[in-house]
C-alpha cells in the first residue's frame, strides 16, 4: 500500500471560495454545498475514483438515486449537463463543467464484503468506501440504511452488448476537474476511494481537491 | 333495532348481513386463502398494485406476467435484519454483468446471496433504471399516487415497506422483471419491452427473505399511456442451493458468495 503524502490547499483561497480542502488518499470528506454554489472536484494526480453520496441537507431521506438519474438522461454515463436526481426525482446537483467526459454511477461503492467476492477473502481487512461512508455519515446521523446509490467520479465502467460490465482503466488525468452546481442545499459525502485491487485509481489511491465556490463561478 | 330482511343496510343487522353475504366472492386479483396445497402463498397482484411477503430460506417464488404487461419491481431484505438488503450495484459489479438471467444471483450489500434466478422464460429484465416516482408518473401520466390510475413504484414500495415495519429510508434501488432494458455502446438506455403473456421467472430464496413487490409500468416504458396488467405470484417451499450445485460453482465470485452465505452463523 502506498503512503499518503501530507497535503494542504496549494494556493490561498480566492474571492468567493467558501472552502478549499485536499482530501488525502483513502480518506473521507463531507460538506454542505449551499444552493447555487458549486463544488469543484479536482483529480490532482489522475485516475482517482471519488465515490460520492448526495443528500438533501434538510431532509436526508431524499438522497441521490442512480436509477432516477439514468431514467432522466436515458444513459448510464455522467458528464456535463447531467442532472443528479434524488429518489423523489428532484434535482440535487447539475454537472456544469467536466474535463474528463465520463463518470460512473452504476458500479456502486467498494465494501469489505463485496471485495471478498470480487477478489478473495484476503481483502477483508483492507480499507473500503463503505467504511468511509459509515464513519463520515455518522457525523450527520446517517446510518447503514442511508447508504444507497452513489456516483464514482472519474471511474470508467462500460457495459458491453451482452451486459458484461466492469471497472476498467480510467480516462482521467492529473488536474482534471468536474464542477457541480447545487440545486438545493446538498450534503455531499465523499470517500476518496482506497481501492487497490482494480484499475479505478490505477491501483494507487491519490489525493483529490474539493473546492466550494459561491454564486456558481469556478 | 329489529332486523328486517331485505331492508338494505339501514340497520346494524342488515349491514352485517350484507357484509357477510359478500363472503366467497372471487375477483381477478386477490390472494388464494388458504394457499393451494403445497404453496406457502399464492396471489394475483393487480396492475398498479403491490405485494409483500416473508418466505423461509429455500422457498421458490414464481412470478408470472400473466397477460404480458406486468412489471415486477422487486426489493429483498433478510427477514429480521433488514439492514442486509438487495444491492443492485454489487449484483451487477460482482457478477461482471448488468443483465439478469438463469443463474444470476441477487446479492446483498453484505457479500452474500439473497436469491438465485433458477428459471426465466422472459429475458426482459432491468437492474439499472429502478422504479418510478410520484413526480415522474405525475409528469408522464398525470397521476403518480398509489390510489390513482398510474401508481408510482416508489409510492407502492413505501406502503409495502410500512407493512413490514420499514420506512422510505430503507428503500434502495430495485430490480425489475418483465420489461427489458439494454445499454447501447454509447451508454444510452433502450427499452426492449415485454416478452409477452405467460413469461415466468422463478427466484430461490437463499436466506429467509422479506419480499417487497410493486407491479407497475417500467419507468422507461416508451408508451405515452400507462400500461400494467396483473402479475401472478406463487411461493412454494424448497431448499437453498447446495454447495456442490453447478450453479454455485460456475464462477469464483458465485462460489465465494455462497461460501459467505453458508458461513453466516459466525457473524
Short mmCIF file of C-alpha atoms in Angstrom, two decimals:
data_model
loop_
_atom_site.label_atom_id
_atom_site.label_comp_id
_atom_site.label_asym_id
_atom_site.label_seq_id
_atom_site.Cartn_x
_atom_site.Cartn_y
_atom_site.Cartn_z
CA UNK A 1 0.00 0.00 0.00
CA UNK A 2 1.29 3.46 -0.80
CA UNK A 3 1.72 6.14 1.84
CA UNK A 4 -0.44 9.21 1.53
CA UNK A 5 1.59 12.40 1.37
CA UNK A 6 0.61 15.19 3.72
CA UNK A 7 -1.48 17.62 1.71
CA UNK A 8 -2.96 21.06 2.13
CA UNK A 9 -4.50 23.74 -0.08
CA UNK A 10 -1.99 24.64 -2.76
CA UNK A 11 -2.93 28.29 -3.06
CA UNK A 12 -4.60 30.88 -0.82
CA UNK A 13 -8.38 30.96 -1.07
CA UNK A 14 -9.58 33.14 -3.92
CA UNK A 15 -12.53 35.56 -3.56
CA UNK A 16 -15.81 33.66 -3.43
CA UNK A 17 -14.18 30.43 -2.32
CA UNK A 18 -16.11 29.09 0.67
CA UNK A 19 -13.97 26.01 1.24
CA UNK A 20 -10.84 24.63 -0.38
CA UNK A 21 -9.53 21.36 1.00
CA UNK A 22 -7.41 18.48 -0.14
CA UNK A 23 -8.67 15.02 0.72
CA UNK A 24 -5.80 12.61 1.33
CA UNK A 25 -5.69 9.25 -0.41
CA UNK A 26 -8.21 6.79 1.10
CA UNK A 27 -9.86 9.44 3.32
CA UNK A 28 -13.47 10.55 3.75
CA UNK A 29 -14.76 14.10 3.37
CA UNK A 30 -18.07 15.89 3.68
CA UNK A 31 -19.62 19.36 3.42
CA UNK A 32 -22.91 21.09 2.78
CA UNK A 33 -22.88 22.89 -0.57
CA UNK A 34 -25.37 25.76 -0.42
CA UNK A 35 -27.93 26.15 -3.18
CA UNK A 36 -26.41 27.96 -6.15
CA UNK A 37 -22.83 27.32 -5.06
CA UNK A 38 -20.53 24.98 -6.97
CA UNK A 39 -18.35 22.10 -5.86
CA UNK A 40 -15.23 21.50 -7.93
CA UNK A 41 -13.59 18.11 -7.60
CA UNK A 42 -10.04 18.14 -8.91
CA UNK A 43 -8.32 14.85 -9.68
CA UNK A 44 -4.88 16.04 -8.60
CA UNK A 45 -2.78 13.07 -9.77
CA UNK A 46 -5.20 11.45 -12.25
CA UNK A 47 -7.20 8.21 -12.26
CA UNK A 48 -8.53 8.62 -8.73
CA UNK A 49 -12.09 7.35 -8.20
CA UNK A 50 -14.08 9.70 -5.97
CA UNK A 51 -17.10 7.88 -4.51
CA UNK A 52 -19.85 10.36 -3.71
CA UNK A 53 -23.20 10.33 -1.90
CA UNK A 54 -25.62 13.26 -2.06
CA UNK A 55 -28.46 14.14 0.34
CA UNK A 56 -30.93 16.99 0.61
CA UNK A 57 -29.31 18.78 3.55
CA UNK A 58 -32.72 19.47 5.12
CA UNK A 59 -34.24 16.02 4.59
CA UNK A 60 -31.70 13.24 4.26
CA UNK A 61 -34.46 10.74 3.38
CA UNK A 62 -34.23 12.48 -0.01
CA UNK A 63 -30.95 11.27 -1.45
CA UNK A 64 -29.16 10.65 -4.72
CA UNK A 65 -30.70 7.98 -6.90
CA UNK A 66 -28.69 6.46 -9.71
CA UNK A 67 -31.82 4.86 -11.24
CA UNK A 68 -33.70 8.18 -11.36
CA UNK A 69 -30.68 9.93 -12.85
CA UNK A 70 -30.32 7.22 -15.51
CA UNK A 71 -34.04 7.39 -16.30
CA UNK A 72 -33.98 11.14 -16.77
CA UNK A 73 -30.97 11.23 -19.07
CA UNK A 74 -31.59 7.79 -20.63
CA UNK A 75 -27.97 6.80 -20.29
CA UNK A 76 -25.51 5.43 -17.78
CA UNK A 77 -22.58 7.86 -18.07
CA UNK A 78 -22.45 11.17 -16.24
CA UNK A 79 -20.92 14.28 -17.81
CA UNK A 80 -21.68 17.98 -18.45
CA UNK A 81 -25.42 18.54 -18.36
CA UNK A 82 -26.20 15.51 -16.24
CA UNK A 83 -28.74 16.40 -13.57
CA UNK A 84 -28.18 14.35 -10.43
CA UNK A 85 -31.66 13.41 -9.24
CA UNK A 86 -32.99 12.24 -5.91
CA UNK A 87 -35.09 9.18 -5.14
CA UNK A 88 -38.09 11.52 -5.42
CA UNK A 89 -36.94 12.60 -8.89
CA UNK A 90 -35.97 16.11 -7.76
CA UNK A 91 -32.69 17.79 -8.80
CA UNK A 92 -29.89 17.80 -6.23
CA UNK A 93 -26.93 18.94 -8.35
CA UNK A 94 -26.07 19.58 -12.01
CA UNK A 95 -22.76 18.82 -13.71
CA UNK A 96 -21.93 22.25 -15.18
CA UNK A 97 -18.37 21.53 -16.36
CA UNK A 98 -16.38 18.36 -16.89
CA UNK A 99 -12.82 17.98 -18.15
CA UNK A 100 -12.99 14.18 -18.11
CA UNK A 101 -16.17 13.39 -20.03
CA UNK A 102 -17.26 10.19 -18.38
CA UNK A 103 -18.14 9.25 -14.84
CA UNK A 104 -19.83 6.15 -13.39
CA UNK A 105 -22.97 5.77 -11.35
CA UNK A 106 -23.66 2.06 -11.91
CA UNK A 107 -20.76 0.34 -10.16
CA UNK A 108 -21.54 1.36 -6.60
CA UNK A 109 -19.01 1.63 -3.80
CA UNK A 110 -16.41 -0.89 -2.73
CA UNK A 111 -17.04 -2.59 0.58
CA UNK A 112 -15.09 -5.10 2.64
CA UNK A 113 -17.90 -7.56 1.96
CA UNK A 114 -18.17 -7.14 -1.81
CA UNK A 115 -14.38 -7.15 -2.08
CA UNK A 116 -14.34 -10.70 -0.71
CA UNK A 117 -16.49 -11.73 -3.67
CA UNK A 118 -14.59 -9.76 -6.29
CA UNK A 119 -11.03 -10.55 -5.23
CA UNK A 120 -10.98 -13.04 -2.39
CA UNK A 121 -11.05 -13.12 1.38
CA UNK A 122 -7.52 -11.76 1.65
CA UNK A 123 -9.04 -8.30 1.08
CA UNK A 124 -11.21 -8.49 4.22
CA UNK A 125 -9.03 -6.21 6.37
CA UNK A 126 -8.45 -3.60 3.67
CA UNK A 127 -9.92 -0.11 3.57
CA UNK A 128 -13.19 0.29 1.66
CA UNK A 129 -15.50 3.13 0.66
CA UNK A 130 -18.49 1.87 2.63
CA UNK A 131 -16.39 2.12 5.81
CA UNK A 132 -15.61 5.75 4.95
CA UNK A 133 -19.28 6.46 4.25
CA UNK A 134 -20.40 4.90 7.54
CA UNK A 135 -17.84 6.83 9.58
CA UNK A 136 -18.43 10.18 7.85
CA UNK A 137 -22.23 9.72 7.63
CA UNK A 138 -22.46 9.04 11.36
CA UNK A 139 -21.49 12.68 11.94
CA UNK A 140 -24.86 13.62 10.40
CA UNK A 141 -26.94 10.86 11.96
CA UNK A 142 -26.80 8.75 8.82
CA UNK A 143 -26.52 5.00 9.18
CA UNK A 144 -26.20 1.94 7.07
CA UNK A 145 -29.71 2.10 5.65
CA UNK A 146 -28.93 5.58 4.35
CA UNK A 147 -26.22 4.27 2.02
CA UNK A 148 -27.93 3.83 -1.31
CA UNK A 149 -26.64 4.50 -4.81
CA UNK A 150 -23.54 6.58 -5.31
CA UNK A 151 -21.53 8.33 -8.01
CA UNK A 152 -17.96 7.39 -8.87
CA UNK A 153 -16.34 10.49 -10.28
CA UNK A 154 -13.54 9.70 -12.76
CA UNK A 155 -14.34 5.98 -12.74
CA UNK A 156 -14.87 4.21 -16.10
CA UNK A 157 -17.45 1.40 -16.17
CA UNK A 158 -18.52 0.40 -19.69
CA UNK A 159 -21.34 -2.08 -20.40
CA UNK A 160 -20.89 -4.35 -23.42
CA UNK A 161 -23.61 -5.69 -25.71
CA UNK A 162 -24.10 -8.89 -23.71
CA UNK A 163 -24.31 -6.97 -20.44
CA UNK A 164 -20.70 -7.58 -19.42
CA UNK A 165 -19.73 -4.73 -17.16
CA UNK A 166 -16.54 -3.92 -15.37
CA UNK A 167 -14.31 -1.24 -13.91
CA UNK A 168 -11.59 -0.61 -16.47
CA UNK A 169 -8.67 1.79 -16.84
CA UNK A 170 -9.67 5.37 -16.14
CA UNK A 171 -9.62 8.11 -18.76
CA UNK A 172 -8.80 10.81 -16.26
CA UNK A 173 -5.51 12.69 -15.93
CA UNK A 174 -3.80 14.93 -13.39
CA UNK A 175 -5.56 18.24 -12.85
CA UNK A 176 -8.86 17.37 -14.49
CA UNK A 177 -11.92 18.92 -12.88
CA UNK A 178 -15.63 18.29 -12.61
CA UNK A 179 -17.87 21.12 -11.43
CA UNK A 180 -21.24 20.53 -9.75
CA UNK A 181 -23.83 23.21 -9.06
CA UNK A 182 -26.07 22.63 -6.05
CA UNK A 183 -29.77 22.92 -6.95
CA UNK A 184 -30.74 22.87 -3.28
CA UNK A 185 -28.66 22.79 -0.09
CA UNK A 186 -26.85 19.48 -0.57
CA UNK A 187 -24.91 17.37 1.90
CA UNK A 188 -22.03 15.78 -0.01
CA UNK A 189 -20.24 12.73 1.39
CA UNK A 190 -17.10 11.57 -0.35
CA UNK A 191 -14.90 8.54 0.02
CA UNK A 192 -11.65 9.12 -1.83
CA UNK A 193 -11.61 5.51 -2.88
CA UNK A 194 -8.96 3.37 -1.15
CA UNK A 195 -9.32 0.58 -3.70
CA UNK A 196 -6.03 -1.12 -4.55
CA UNK A 197 -7.44 -4.17 -6.34
CA UNK A 198 -8.85 -2.66 -9.53
CA UNK A 199 -7.85 -0.03 -12.08
CA UNK A 200 -10.31 2.63 -10.86
CA UNK A 201 -7.42 4.56 -9.41
CA UNK A 202 -4.52 2.85 -11.10
CA UNK A 203 -4.03 0.55 -8.06
CA UNK A 204 -2.63 3.60 -6.25
CA UNK A 205 -5.01 5.91 -4.33
CA UNK A 206 -4.05 9.58 -4.59
CA UNK A 207 -5.42 12.83 -3.11
CA UNK A 208 -8.16 14.97 -4.61
CA UNK A 209 -9.12 18.58 -4.03
CA UNK A 210 -12.60 19.81 -3.10
CA UNK A 211 -13.40 23.47 -3.68
CA UNK A 212 -16.74 25.10 -2.88
CA UNK A 213 -17.32 28.42 -4.60
CA UNK A 214 -20.26 30.72 -4.10
CA UNK A 215 -22.50 32.00 -6.84
CA UNK A 216 -21.74 29.44 -9.49
CA UNK A 217 -18.33 30.75 -10.62
CA UNK A 218 -15.45 28.34 -10.97
CA UNK B 1 -83.44 -2.39 16.34
CA UNK B 2 -85.16 -5.30 14.79
CA UNK B 3 -83.70 -6.90 11.74
CA UNK B 4 -85.74 -6.63 8.58
CA UNK B 5 -84.67 -8.98 5.83
CA UNK B 6 -84.15 -7.21 2.53
CA UNK B 7 -84.00 -3.79 4.15
CA UNK B 8 -80.63 -2.92 2.61
CA UNK B 9 -78.03 -1.57 5.03
CA UNK B 10 -80.13 0.85 7.05
CA UNK B 11 -79.85 -1.20 10.23
CA UNK B 12 -76.88 -2.78 12.00
CA UNK B 13 -78.29 -6.25 11.43
CA UNK B 14 -78.91 -5.61 7.75
CA UNK B 15 -75.47 -4.08 7.31
CA UNK B 16 -73.94 -7.15 8.95
CA UNK B 17 -75.92 -9.48 6.75
CA UNK B 18 -74.97 -7.50 3.67
CA UNK B 19 -71.28 -7.62 4.60
CA UNK B 20 -71.38 -11.34 5.32
CA UNK B 21 -73.16 -12.07 2.06
CA UNK B 22 -70.02 -10.97 0.18
CA UNK B 23 -68.00 -13.89 1.51
CA UNK B 24 -66.70 -16.20 -1.16
CA UNK B 25 -66.68 -13.55 -3.88
CA UNK B 26 -63.96 -14.26 -6.41
CA UNK B 27 -62.27 -11.46 -8.37
CA UNK B 28 -59.40 -11.41 -10.82
CA UNK B 29 -56.74 -10.06 -8.47
CA UNK B 30 -56.67 -11.44 -4.93
CA UNK B 31 -54.81 -13.88 -2.71
CA UNK B 32 -55.90 -17.50 -2.57
CA UNK B 33 -56.55 -18.41 1.07
CA UNK B 34 -55.76 -20.86 2.30
CA UNK B 35 -52.97 -21.24 -0.23
CA UNK B 36 -53.44 -24.20 -2.56
CA UNK B 37 -51.92 -27.49 -1.44
CA UNK B 38 -48.12 -27.25 -1.42
CA UNK B 39 -47.93 -23.45 -1.66
CA UNK B 40 -46.81 -21.00 1.01
CA UNK B 41 -48.61 -18.15 -0.71
CA UNK B 42 -50.44 -17.52 -3.96
CA UNK B 43 -51.70 -14.17 -5.14
CA UNK B 44 -52.57 -12.26 -8.29
CA UNK B 45 -51.37 -8.66 -7.92
CA UNK B 46 -53.35 -6.06 -9.84
CA UNK B 47 -51.70 -3.78 -12.37
CA UNK B 48 -50.67 -0.84 -10.20
CA UNK B 49 -50.78 -2.99 -7.08
CA UNK B 50 -48.20 -4.20 -4.60
CA UNK B 51 -47.42 -7.25 -2.50
CA UNK B 52 -45.23 -8.02 0.49
CA UNK B 53 -44.42 -11.40 1.93
CA UNK B 54 -41.87 -13.15 4.09
CA UNK B 55 -40.61 -16.53 2.87
CA UNK B 56 -38.26 -19.05 4.50
CA UNK B 57 -34.83 -19.92 3.14
CA UNK B 58 -35.13 -22.24 0.17
CA UNK B 59 -38.58 -21.02 -0.87
CA UNK B 60 -39.11 -20.66 -4.60
CA UNK B 61 -41.03 -17.59 -5.72
CA UNK B 62 -42.57 -17.92 -9.17
CA UNK B 63 -43.53 -14.67 -10.87
CA UNK B 64 -45.71 -14.84 -13.99
CA UNK B 65 -46.51 -12.00 -16.35
CA UNK B 66 -49.97 -13.38 -16.97
CA UNK B 67 -51.21 -11.00 -19.66
CA UNK B 68 -47.94 -9.59 -20.99
CA UNK B 69 -47.83 -6.14 -19.43
CA UNK B 70 -46.82 -6.79 -15.83
CA UNK B 71 -43.58 -5.34 -14.47
CA UNK B 72 -42.37 -6.79 -11.19
CA UNK B 73 -40.28 -4.22 -9.33
CA UNK B 74 -38.61 -6.12 -6.53
CA UNK B 75 -36.76 -5.43 -3.27
CA UNK B 76 -35.35 -8.09 -0.97
CA UNK B 77 -34.37 -7.87 2.70
CA UNK B 78 -33.20 -10.58 5.08
CA UNK B 79 -36.13 -11.16 7.43
CA UNK B 80 -35.35 -9.97 10.92
CA UNK B 81 -32.25 -8.00 9.92
CA UNK B 82 -33.40 -5.71 7.15
CA UNK B 83 -30.09 -3.83 7.13
CA UNK B 84 -28.95 -6.67 4.90
CA UNK B 85 -30.75 -5.96 1.64
CA UNK B 86 -30.56 -6.02 -2.13
CA UNK B 87 -27.65 -4.10 -3.63
CA UNK B 88 -28.13 -3.66 -7.38
CA UNK B 89 -24.64 -2.22 -7.90
CA UNK B 90 -22.96 -5.20 -6.24
CA UNK B 91 -25.33 -7.54 -8.09
CA UNK B 92 -24.04 -6.23 -11.44
CA UNK B 93 -20.44 -5.46 -10.48
CA UNK B 94 -19.62 -8.68 -8.66
CA UNK B 95 -21.05 -10.85 -11.44
CA UNK B 96 -19.44 -8.68 -14.14
CA UNK B 97 -22.81 -8.36 -15.86
CA UNK B 98 -25.72 -5.92 -15.74
CA UNK B 99 -28.32 -8.31 -17.16
CA UNK B 100 -30.29 -10.92 -15.23
CA UNK B 101 -30.96 -14.46 -16.41
CA UNK B 102 -30.92 -18.06 -15.20
CA UNK B 103 -28.06 -18.46 -12.74
CA UNK B 104 -27.90 -14.77 -11.81
CA UNK B 105 -27.60 -14.03 -8.12
CA UNK B 106 -29.39 -11.18 -6.40
CA UNK B 107 -26.69 -10.09 -3.97
CA UNK B 108 -26.99 -8.33 -0.66
CA UNK B 109 -24.75 -5.48 0.44
CA UNK B 110 -23.04 -7.94 2.80
CA UNK B 111 -21.33 -10.10 0.20
CA UNK B 112 -23.98 -12.80 0.47
CA UNK B 113 -26.69 -14.22 -1.76
CA UNK B 114 -30.31 -13.22 -1.20
CA UNK B 115 -31.86 -15.08 -4.12
CA UNK B 116 -30.94 -17.02 -7.22
CA UNK B 117 -32.73 -16.82 -10.58
CA UNK B 118 -33.48 -20.51 -11.25
CA UNK B 119 -35.85 -20.16 -14.21
CA UNK B 120 -36.54 -17.42 -16.75
CA UNK B 121 -38.65 -17.59 -19.89
CA UNK B 122 -38.69 -13.80 -20.36
CA UNK B 123 -35.15 -12.45 -20.69
CA UNK B 124 -36.53 -8.90 -20.37
CA UNK B 125 -35.35 -7.51 -17.06
CA UNK B 126 -33.56 -4.48 -15.63
CA UNK B 127 -31.05 -3.74 -12.87
CA UNK B 128 -30.32 -0.12 -13.85
CA UNK B 129 -33.34 2.16 -14.15
CA UNK B 130 -35.09 1.29 -10.88
CA UNK B 131 -38.74 2.12 -10.42
CA UNK B 132 -40.98 5.12 -10.98
CA UNK B 133 -41.64 8.05 -8.65
CA UNK B 134 -44.72 10.13 -7.92
CA UNK B 135 -43.10 13.14 -9.57
CA UNK B 136 -42.27 11.28 -12.76
CA UNK B 137 -45.57 9.45 -13.13
CA UNK B 138 -47.45 12.68 -12.48
CA UNK B 139 -45.42 14.36 -15.21
CA UNK B 140 -45.87 11.47 -17.65
CA UNK B 141 -49.38 10.24 -16.93
CA UNK B 142 -50.97 12.98 -14.81
CA UNK B 143 -51.01 10.90 -11.61
CA UNK B 144 -48.46 9.04 -9.52
CA UNK B 145 -50.44 8.40 -6.35
CA UNK B 146 -50.86 4.81 -5.17
CA UNK B 147 -54.67 5.12 -5.33
CA UNK B 148 -54.67 6.61 -8.82
CA UNK B 149 -54.68 5.08 -12.27
CA UNK B 150 -50.88 5.16 -12.76
CA UNK B 151 -49.27 4.43 -9.38
CA UNK B 152 -45.57 5.10 -8.94
CA UNK B 153 -43.42 2.16 -7.89
CA UNK B 154 -41.71 4.08 -5.11
CA UNK B 155 -45.08 5.03 -3.61
CA UNK B 156 -46.14 1.37 -3.71
CA UNK B 157 -42.82 0.32 -2.15
CA UNK B 158 -43.35 2.84 0.68
CA UNK B 159 -46.66 1.16 1.51
CA UNK B 160 -45.29 -2.37 1.22
CA UNK B 161 -42.30 -1.36 3.36
CA UNK B 162 -44.51 0.17 6.04
CA UNK B 163 -46.46 -3.10 6.31
CA UNK B 164 -43.15 -4.80 7.17
CA UNK B 165 -42.04 -2.13 9.64
CA UNK B 166 -39.68 -0.43 7.19
CA UNK B 167 -39.56 3.22 6.12
CA UNK B 168 -38.69 5.12 2.93
CA UNK B 169 -35.08 5.34 4.20
CA UNK B 170 -34.93 1.55 3.90
CA UNK B 171 -35.66 1.52 0.15
CA UNK B 172 -32.55 1.10 -2.02
CA UNK B 173 -32.67 0.88 -5.84
CA UNK B 174 -34.80 -2.05 -7.03
CA UNK B 175 -34.58 -4.57 -9.86
CA UNK B 176 -37.46 -5.23 -12.21
CA UNK B 177 -38.65 -8.22 -14.21
CA UNK B 178 -40.66 -8.48 -17.46
CA UNK B 179 -39.66 -5.17 -19.10
CA UNK B 180 -36.22 -5.26 -20.65
CA UNK B 181 -33.60 -2.52 -20.69
CA UNK B 182 -30.39 -2.71 -22.69
CA UNK B 183 -27.33 -0.43 -22.74
CA UNK B 184 -26.03 0.71 -26.14
CA UNK B 185 -22.32 1.16 -26.84
CA UNK B 186 -22.57 4.88 -26.11
CA UNK B 187 -24.15 4.19 -22.71
CA UNK B 188 -27.69 5.11 -23.74
CA UNK B 189 -30.59 3.01 -22.47
CA UNK B 190 -33.07 1.26 -24.72
CA UNK B 191 -36.35 -0.42 -23.79
CA UNK B 192 -36.84 -3.91 -25.20
CA UNK B 193 -40.35 -4.13 -23.77
CA UNK B 194 -42.16 -7.28 -22.74
CA UNK B 195 -41.70 -10.90 -23.79
CA UNK B 196 -45.48 -11.29 -23.97
CA UNK B 197 -48.12 -13.15 -21.94
CA UNK B 198 -47.10 -16.09 -19.79
CA UNK B 199 -43.44 -15.23 -19.24
CA UNK B 200 -42.23 -16.66 -15.95
CA UNK B 201 -39.32 -16.12 -13.58
CA UNK B 202 -38.51 -18.28 -10.56
CA UNK B 203 -36.38 -16.95 -7.70
CA UNK B 204 -34.96 -19.20 -5.00
CA UNK B 205 -34.57 -17.61 -1.57
CA UNK B 206 -31.07 -18.35 -0.25
CA UNK B 207 -31.87 -16.77 3.12
CA UNK B 208 -35.18 -16.04 4.89
CA UNK B 209 -36.44 -13.13 2.80
CA UNK B 210 -38.85 -10.26 3.13
CA UNK B 211 -40.02 -9.51 -0.39
CA UNK B 212 -41.49 -6.17 -1.46
CA UNK B 213 -43.05 -6.15 -4.90
CA UNK B 214 -44.58 -3.29 -6.89
CA UNK B 215 -46.37 -4.18 -10.11
CA UNK B 216 -46.35 -1.01 -12.17
CA UNK B 217 -45.20 0.26 -15.55
CA UNK B 218 -41.44 0.40 -16.08
CA UNK B 219 -40.15 3.98 -15.81
CA UNK B 220 -38.70 3.74 -19.33
CA UNK B 221 -41.83 2.21 -20.89
CA UNK B 222 -41.92 4.31 -24.08
CA UNK B 223 -45.69 4.31 -24.47
CA UNK B 224 -47.42 7.59 -23.62
CA UNK B 225 -50.24 5.83 -21.77
CA UNK B 226 -49.84 3.84 -18.57
CA UNK B 227 -49.99 0.09 -19.17
CA UNK B 228 -49.80 -2.54 -16.46
CA UNK B 229 -51.58 -5.88 -16.22
CA UNK B 230 -51.86 -8.44 -13.38
CA UNK B 231 -48.85 -10.28 -12.02
CA UNK B 232 -49.24 -13.77 -10.60
CA UNK B 233 -47.01 -14.90 -7.79
CA UNK B 234 -46.74 -18.24 -6.05
CA UNK B 235 -44.30 -19.21 -3.31
CA UNK B 236 -43.55 -22.86 -2.55
CA UNK B 237 -41.16 -24.43 -0.01
CA UNK B 238 -37.77 -25.60 -1.20
CA UNK B 239 -34.14 -25.91 -0.20
CA UNK B 240 -31.33 -23.39 -0.68
CA UNK B 241 -28.77 -24.01 -3.40
CA UNK B 242 -26.40 -26.78 -2.35
CA UNK B 243 -22.65 -26.24 -2.09
CA UNK B 244 -21.98 -28.69 -4.91
CA UNK B 245 -24.65 -27.25 -7.21
CA UNK B 246 -23.04 -26.40 -10.56
CA UNK B 247 -24.73 -23.01 -10.36
CA UNK B 248 -22.84 -22.15 -7.18
CA UNK B 249 -19.52 -23.29 -8.59
CA UNK B 250 -19.86 -21.71 -12.03
CA UNK B 251 -17.68 -18.68 -11.26
CA UNK B 252 -15.26 -17.81 -8.46
CA UNK B 253 -17.44 -14.87 -7.44
CA UNK B 254 -20.53 -17.07 -7.10
CA UNK B 255 -18.57 -19.66 -5.15
CA UNK B 256 -17.41 -17.07 -2.63
CA UNK B 257 -20.90 -15.52 -2.41
CA UNK B 258 -22.40 -18.90 -1.47
CA UNK B 259 -19.48 -19.59 0.88
CA UNK B 260 -20.18 -16.30 2.68
CA UNK B 261 -23.88 -17.14 2.82
CA UNK B 262 -23.36 -20.62 4.25
CA UNK B 263 -20.97 -19.35 6.92
CA UNK B 264 -23.40 -16.68 8.08
CA UNK B 265 -23.63 -18.24 11.54
CA UNK B 266 -20.21 -16.98 12.54
CA UNK B 267 -21.22 -13.33 12.17
#
